[in-house]
């Protein structure tokens, strides 16, 4: 498929790298591609960043048939730009697409288009410490129709945003509120897809957590409200008695690429690892005996997010001594060292991007 490129005539000034928040500033160009049943995916183009005009009846606005993904481009010390495991994001897009009845994309072509877009926007990859260019591929249902069925037409777009830390806390520990009132996702539902519905379902719980003075919610399984699923928008890890434990991908949990990278590193380091269910009661009991050493979240946006406090029922558990634990620190350092090209990448995860 051809990729048509139209450059902007009015480039924006680059932002101040030292003042970046998350997801508020967007680059000069975006990728767009359309789908209809006659032509399949077609009209792939990189063009100036701009609004998508939609009929008010457009299906995505009514029934949420949409998927997205998230990855980052990193600037190395020598000024090069590189992606971290981007093929994984493209294949996750297709797994999400299947669950949302969205036609699959050609992963190799989508990755080629993404690389071209980043090459054009090379200067937008920020240079300040711990900043990056966040990449948001998205597919939305475009039929103007109010009946409930999968749409016949779709738009796939990719936008780019220079970002700093996701949480205002940065890599400092966050306080987490466990809820047995709200649930995020259920097995057999959409939990393992990266789809807006899961984030919409998390909003009220997250607001309640904030009201109670916490940064995010720890989600329990939706059936028994007993087993730990995820934390905020991230996968979760526990260190219990020297063993790294994370819930298995049972259908309600997003198959995180950072999660997978943590597991790969743990195996490389010969850390004992277990993908198994962990009940909230088990975490509380392990805290009582002193076996619960660390808790941390993993995700693209924050990479590793250590948890210092866990509020559950009438108790507030202080994890470790409330500071960043050595295992969370080691994963954070190693992952960011690989991502920013400060150390050799032992896995072939890095994909360099030349400037256009
Ligand atoms: C992540 O990368 O951890 C996320 O899922 C956050 C994103 C929705 C902004």
Coordinates of C-alpha atoms and ligand atoms in Angstrom, one line a residue:
X1 CA 0.0 0.0 0.0
X2 CA 1.2 3.5 -0.8
X3 CA 1.8 6.0 1.9
X4 CA 1.0 9.6 0.8
X5 CA 2.9 12.3 2.6
X6 CA 1.7 15.9 2.9
X7 CA 3.9 18.2 5.1
X8 CA 2.5 21.1 7.1
X9 CA 3.2 24.6 5.9
X10 CA 2.8 26.0 9.5
X11 CA 5.0 24.0 11.8
X12 CA 4.5 24.7 15.5
X13 CA 7.3 25.8 17.8
X14 CA 8.8 22.9 19.8
X15 CA 7.7 22.9 23.5
X16 CA 10.1 23.4 26.4
X17 CA 11.3 19.9 27.3
X18 CA 11.7 20.8 31.0
X19 CA 8.0 21.6 31.3
X20 CA 6.3 18.7 29.7
X21 CA 3.2 17.1 31.3
X22 CA 1.5 14.1 29.8
X23 CA -0.5 14.1 26.6
X24 CA -1.3 17.8 26.2
X25 CA 0.9 18.8 23.3
X26 CA 0.7 17.2 19.8
X27 CA 3.2 17.2 17.0
X28 CA 2.8 18.7 13.5
X29 CA 1.7 15.5 11.6
X30 CA -0.5 12.5 12.1
X31 CA -1.1 9.2 10.2
X32 CA -4.5 8.5 8.9
X33 CA -6.0 5.5 7.0
X34 CA -9.6 4.5 6.3
X35 CA -11.5 1.2 6.0
X36 CA -14.5 0.2 4.1
X37 CA -15.7 -3.3 3.1
X38 CA -15.0 -2.6 -0.7
X39 CA -11.5 -1.3 -0.4
X40 CA -10.3 -2.7 2.9
X41 CA -7.8 -0.5 4.6
X42 CA -6.9 2.2 2.1
X43 CA -5.8 5.8 1.6
X44 CA -2.8 5.6 4.1
X45 CA -1.4 9.1 4.5
X46 CA 0.7 11.2 6.8
X47 CA -0.7 14.7 6.9
X48 CA -0.8 17.8 9.1
X49 CA -2.3 17.1 12.6
X50 CA -5.9 18.2 12.7
X51 CA -9.5 17.4 13.7
X52 CA -11.4 14.4 12.5
X53 CA -14.8 15.6 11.3
X54 CA -17.6 13.3 12.5
X55 CA -21.3 13.1 11.9
X56 CA -23.0 13.3 15.3
X57 CA -24.4 9.8 14.6
X58 CA -20.9 8.3 14.2
X59 CA -21.0 4.9 15.9
X60 CA -17.9 5.3 18.0
X61 CA -19.5 8.2 19.8
X62 CA -22.5 6.1 20.8
X63 CA -21.3 2.6 21.3
X64 CA -17.6 3.0 22.0
X65 CA -16.4 0.6 19.2
X66 CA -12.8 1.7 19.4
X67 CA -9.3 0.4 20.3
X68 CA -6.0 2.1 20.9
X69 CA -2.5 1.4 22.0
X70 CA 0.4 3.3 23.5
X71 CA 4.2 3.2 23.0
X72 CA 7.0 5.6 23.1
X73 CA 10.0 6.9 21.1
X74 CA 13.1 7.7 23.2
X75 CA 16.0 10.0 22.6
X76 CA 19.4 8.5 23.4
X77 CA 22.3 10.4 24.8
X78 CA 23.9 10.5 21.3
X79 CA 20.7 12.1 19.9
X80 CA 19.4 9.0 18.2
X81 CA 15.7 8.1 18.3
X82 CA 14.5 4.6 19.1
X83 CA 11.3 2.6 19.7
X84 CA 10.8 -0.1 22.3
X85 CA 9.2 -3.3 21.1
X86 CA 6.8 -1.6 18.6
X87 CA 5.8 -4.8 16.9
X88 CA 4.2 -5.9 20.1
X89 CA 1.9 -2.9 20.1
X90 CA 0.9 -3.6 16.5
X91 CA 0.0 -7.2 17.3
X92 CA -1.8 -6.2 20.4
X93 CA -3.8 -3.7 18.3
X94 CA -5.0 -6.7 16.2
X95 CA -5.8 -8.8 19.3
X96 CA -7.9 -5.8 20.6
X97 CA -9.4 -5.5 17.1
X98 CA -10.7 -9.1 17.2
X99 CA -12.4 -8.5 20.6
X100 CA -14.1 -5.3 19.3
X101 CA -15.1 -6.7 15.9
X102 CA -12.8 -4.3 14.1
X103 CA -11.1 -5.4 10.9
X104 CA -7.4 -6.2 11.5
X105 CA -4.6 -4.0 10.2
X106 CA -1.5 -5.1 8.3
X107 CA 1.0 -5.0 11.2
X108 CA 4.1 -4.7 9.1
X109 CA 2.6 -1.8 7.1
X110 CA 1.3 0.0 10.2
X111 CA 4.8 -0.3 11.8
X112 CA 6.4 1.0 8.6
X113 CA 3.9 4.0 8.6
X114 CA 4.7 4.6 12.2
X115 CA 8.4 4.6 11.6
X116 CA 8.0 7.1 8.8
X117 CA 5.8 9.4 10.9
X118 CA 8.5 9.3 13.7
X119 CA 11.2 10.0 11.1
X120 CA 9.3 13.1 10.0
X121 CA 8.7 14.2 13.6
X122 CA 12.3 13.3 14.8
X123 CA 12.8 16.8 16.2
X124 CA 9.7 16.4 18.4
X125 CA 11.3 13.6 20.5
X126 CA 12.3 15.5 23.6
X127 CA 15.8 15.5 25.1
X128 CA 15.2 16.2 28.8
X129 CA 15.7 13.4 31.3
X130 CA 12.9 10.9 31.5
X131 CA 10.9 12.5 28.7
X132 CA 9.8 10.8 25.5
X133 CA 7.4 11.0 22.5
X134 CA 4.2 9.1 23.4
X135 CA 2.6 7.4 20.4
X136 CA -1.1 6.8 20.3
X137 CA -2.4 4.5 17.5
X138 CA -6.2 4.4 17.5
X139 CA -9.0 2.8 15.5
X140 CA -12.6 4.1 15.7
X141 CA -15.9 3.0 14.1
X142 CA -17.0 5.6 11.6
X143 CA -20.5 4.6 10.3
X144 CA -23.2 7.3 10.9
X145 CA -25.7 4.8 12.3
X146 CA -27.6 4.4 15.5
X147 CA -28.3 0.7 15.4
X148 CA -26.1 -1.6 17.5
X149 CA -23.8 -3.7 15.3
X150 CA -20.2 -3.5 14.2
X151 CA -19.5 -0.5 12.0
X152 CA -18.7 -1.1 8.3
X153 CA -16.2 1.8 8.1
X154 CA -13.3 2.8 10.3
X155 CA -10.5 5.3 10.7
X156 CA -7.1 4.3 12.0
X157 CA -5.0 7.2 13.1
X158 CA -1.7 7.7 15.0
X159 CA -0.9 10.9 16.9
X160 CA 2.2 11.8 18.8
X161 CA 2.7 13.7 22.0
X162 CA 6.0 14.8 23.7
X163 CA 5.6 13.8 27.3
X164 CA 7.2 13.9 30.8
X165 CA 6.1 11.9 33.8
X166 CA 2.6 10.3 33.7
X167 CA 2.1 10.6 37.5
X168 CA 3.0 13.9 39.2
X169 CA 4.8 11.7 41.7
X170 CA 7.2 10.6 38.9
X171 CA 9.1 7.5 40.0
X172 CA 8.2 8.2 43.7
X173 CA 5.9 5.7 45.4
X174 CA 2.1 6.1 45.0
X175 CA -0.6 5.4 47.5
X176 CA -3.3 3.0 46.3
X177 CA -6.9 2.4 47.3
X178 CA -8.3 -1.1 47.0
X179 CA -12.0 -1.2 46.0
X180 CA -14.5 -4.0 46.3
X181 CA -17.3 -1.7 45.2
X182 CA -16.2 -0.9 41.6
X183 CA -14.8 -3.3 39.0
X184 CA -12.8 -2.5 35.9
X185 CA -13.2 -5.6 33.7
X186 CA -14.5 -9.1 33.7
X187 CA -13.3 -12.3 32.2
X188 CA -15.1 -12.8 28.9
X189 CA -15.5 -9.1 28.5
X190 CA -13.1 -6.5 27.2
X191 CA -10.4 -6.5 29.9
X192 CA -7.6 -7.9 27.8
X193 CA -8.4 -5.4 24.9
X194 CA -6.9 -1.9 25.0
X195 CA -10.3 -0.2 24.5
X196 CA -11.8 3.0 25.8
X197 CA -14.6 1.1 27.7
X198 CA -12.1 -0.2 30.2
X199 CA -10.8 3.3 31.0
X200 CA -14.3 4.7 31.2
X201 CA -15.2 1.9 33.7
X202 CA -12.2 3.0 35.8
X203 CA -13.1 6.6 36.2
X204 CA -15.5 6.6 39.0
X205 CA -13.4 4.3 41.2
X206 CA -10.4 6.5 40.4
X207 CA -12.3 9.6 41.5
X208 CA -13.3 7.9 44.7
X209 CA -9.7 6.9 45.4
X210 CA -8.6 10.6 44.8
X211 CA -11.3 11.8 47.1
X212 CA -9.9 9.5 49.8
X213 CA -6.4 10.9 49.3
X214 CA -5.0 8.1 47.1
X215 CA -3.4 8.2 43.6
X216 CA -5.1 5.2 42.0
X217 CA -7.3 2.1 42.5
X218 CA -6.3 -1.5 42.9
X219 CA -8.8 -3.5 40.9
X220 CA -10.0 -6.9 42.2
X221 CA -11.5 -9.5 39.9
X222 CA -15.1 -8.8 39.0
X223 CA -16.5 -12.2 39.9
X224 CA -15.3 -12.9 43.5
X225 CA -13.8 -9.5 44.2
X226 CA -11.0 -11.3 45.8
X227 CA -8.1 -11.7 43.4
X228 CA -5.9 -8.8 42.4
X229 CA -6.2 -7.8 38.7
X230 CA -4.5 -4.5 37.9
X231 CA -3.5 -1.2 39.5
X232 CA -4.8 2.0 38.0
X233 CA -4.1 1.7 34.3
X234 CA -1.2 -0.7 34.9
X235 CA -0.3 -4.3 35.5
X236 CA 0.7 -5.2 39.0
X237 CA 3.6 -7.1 40.6
X238 CA 4.3 -8.2 44.2
X239 CA 7.5 -9.3 45.8
X240 CA 6.6 -11.9 48.4
X241 CA 9.4 -13.7 50.2
X242 CA 11.8 -13.0 47.4
X243 CA 9.5 -14.2 44.7
X244 CA 8.1 -11.9 42.0
X245 CA 4.3 -12.6 41.6
X246 CA 1.9 -11.2 39.0
X247 CA -1.6 -12.2 38.1
X248 CA -1.9 -14.4 35.0
X249 CA -3.4 -13.2 31.8
X250 CA -6.8 -14.7 32.4
X251 CA -9.0 -12.6 30.2
X252 CA -9.6 -9.5 32.4
X253 CA -6.1 -8.2 32.4
X254 CA -4.3 -6.2 29.7
X255 CA -1.3 -8.1 28.3
X256 CA 1.1 -5.3 29.1
X257 CA 4.3 -5.0 27.1
X258 CA 6.1 -3.6 30.1
X259 CA 4.7 -6.5 32.1
X260 CA 6.1 -9.0 29.6
X261 CA 9.5 -7.1 29.6
X262 CA 9.6 -7.3 33.5
X263 CA 9.0 -11.0 33.3
X264 CA 11.7 -11.5 30.6
X265 CA 14.2 -9.5 32.7
X266 CA 13.3 -11.4 35.9
X267 CA 13.9 -14.7 34.1
X268 CA 17.2 -13.3 32.7
X269 CA 18.2 -12.4 36.3
X270 CA 17.1 -15.8 37.7
X271 CA 14.6 -14.2 40.0
X272 CA 11.9 -16.6 41.1
X273 CA 8.8 -15.6 39.2
X274 CA 5.2 -16.8 39.4
X275 CA 2.3 -15.9 37.2
X276 CA -0.5 -16.8 39.6
X277 CA -3.6 -15.5 41.2
X278 CA -2.9 -13.5 44.3
X279 CA -5.9 -12.7 46.6
X280 CA -6.1 -9.4 48.5
X281 CA -6.3 -11.5 51.7
X282 CA -3.0 -13.2 50.8
X283 CA -1.3 -9.8 50.3
X284 CA -2.6 -8.6 53.7
X285 CA -1.5 -11.8 55.4
X286 CA 2.0 -11.5 53.8
X287 CA 2.2 -8.0 55.0
X288 CA 1.4 -9.1 58.5
X289 CA 4.2 -11.7 58.5
X290 CA 6.7 -9.3 56.8
X291 CA 6.8 -11.5 53.7
X292 CA 5.4 -8.7 51.5
X293 CA 8.5 -6.8 50.4
X294 CA 7.4 -4.7 47.4
X295 CA 4.4 -3.9 45.2
X296 CA 4.7 -2.0 41.9
X297 CA 2.8 -1.3 38.8
X298 CA 4.1 -1.6 35.2
X299 CA 3.0 0.2 32.1
X300 CA 4.3 2.1 29.1
X301 CA 3.3 5.5 30.5
X302 CA 5.0 5.3 34.0
X303 CA 7.3 2.3 33.2
X304 CA 7.5 1.1 36.9
X305 CA 5.4 2.7 39.6
X306 CA 6.2 1.7 43.2
X307 CA 3.3 1.4 45.7
X308 CA 4.0 2.6 49.2
X309 CA 0.5 2.4 50.8
X310 CA -2.4 0.1 50.2
X311 CA -5.7 1.0 51.8
X312 CA -8.1 -2.0 52.2
X313 CA -11.2 -1.9 54.4
X314 CA -10.1 -0.2 57.6
X315 CA -6.4 -0.8 57.3
X316 CA -3.6 1.0 55.5
X317 CA -0.7 -1.2 54.8
X318 CA 2.7 0.5 54.4
X319 CA 4.6 -1.6 51.9
X320 CA 8.3 -2.1 52.7
X321 CA 9.3 1.0 54.6
X322 CA 7.2 3.2 52.3
X323 CA 10.2 3.9 50.0
X324 CA 11.1 2.6 46.6
X325 CA 12.1 -1.1 46.9
X326 CA 15.3 -2.5 45.4
X327 CA 13.5 -4.8 42.9
X328 CA 11.2 -2.0 41.6
X329 CA 14.3 0.2 41.3
X330 CA 16.3 -2.4 39.4
X331 CA 13.5 -3.0 36.9
X332 CA 13.0 0.8 36.5
X333 CA 16.7 1.4 36.0
X334 CA 17.2 -1.5 33.6
X335 CA 14.1 -0.9 31.5
X336 CA 14.8 2.9 31.1
X337 CA 18.5 2.2 30.5
X338 CA 17.5 -0.1 27.6
X339 CA 14.8 2.4 26.3
X340 CA 17.2 5.4 26.4
X341 CA 20.1 3.4 25.0
X342 CA 22.3 3.7 28.1
X343 CA 23.0 -0.1 28.1
X344 CA 23.1 -2.9 25.6
X345 CA 19.7 -4.3 24.7
X346 CA 20.0 -8.1 25.4
X347 CA 16.7 -9.0 23.8
X348 CA 16.6 -7.1 20.4
X349 CA 13.7 -4.9 21.7
X350 CA 15.1 -1.6 20.3
X351 CA 14.1 -0.3 16.9
X352 CA 16.2 2.7 15.8
X353 CA 14.6 5.5 13.7
X354 CA 16.6 7.6 11.3
X355 CA 15.6 11.2 10.8
X356 CA 13.6 11.8 7.5
Ligands
LIG1 C1 0.0 2.9 30.5 O1 0.8 3.1 29.5 O2 0.4 2.5 31.5 C2 -1.4 3.2 30.3 O3 -2.2 2.4 30.0 C3 -1.7 4.7 30.5 C4 -2.4 5.3 29.3 C5 -3.8 4.9 29.1 C6 -2.2 6.8 29.3

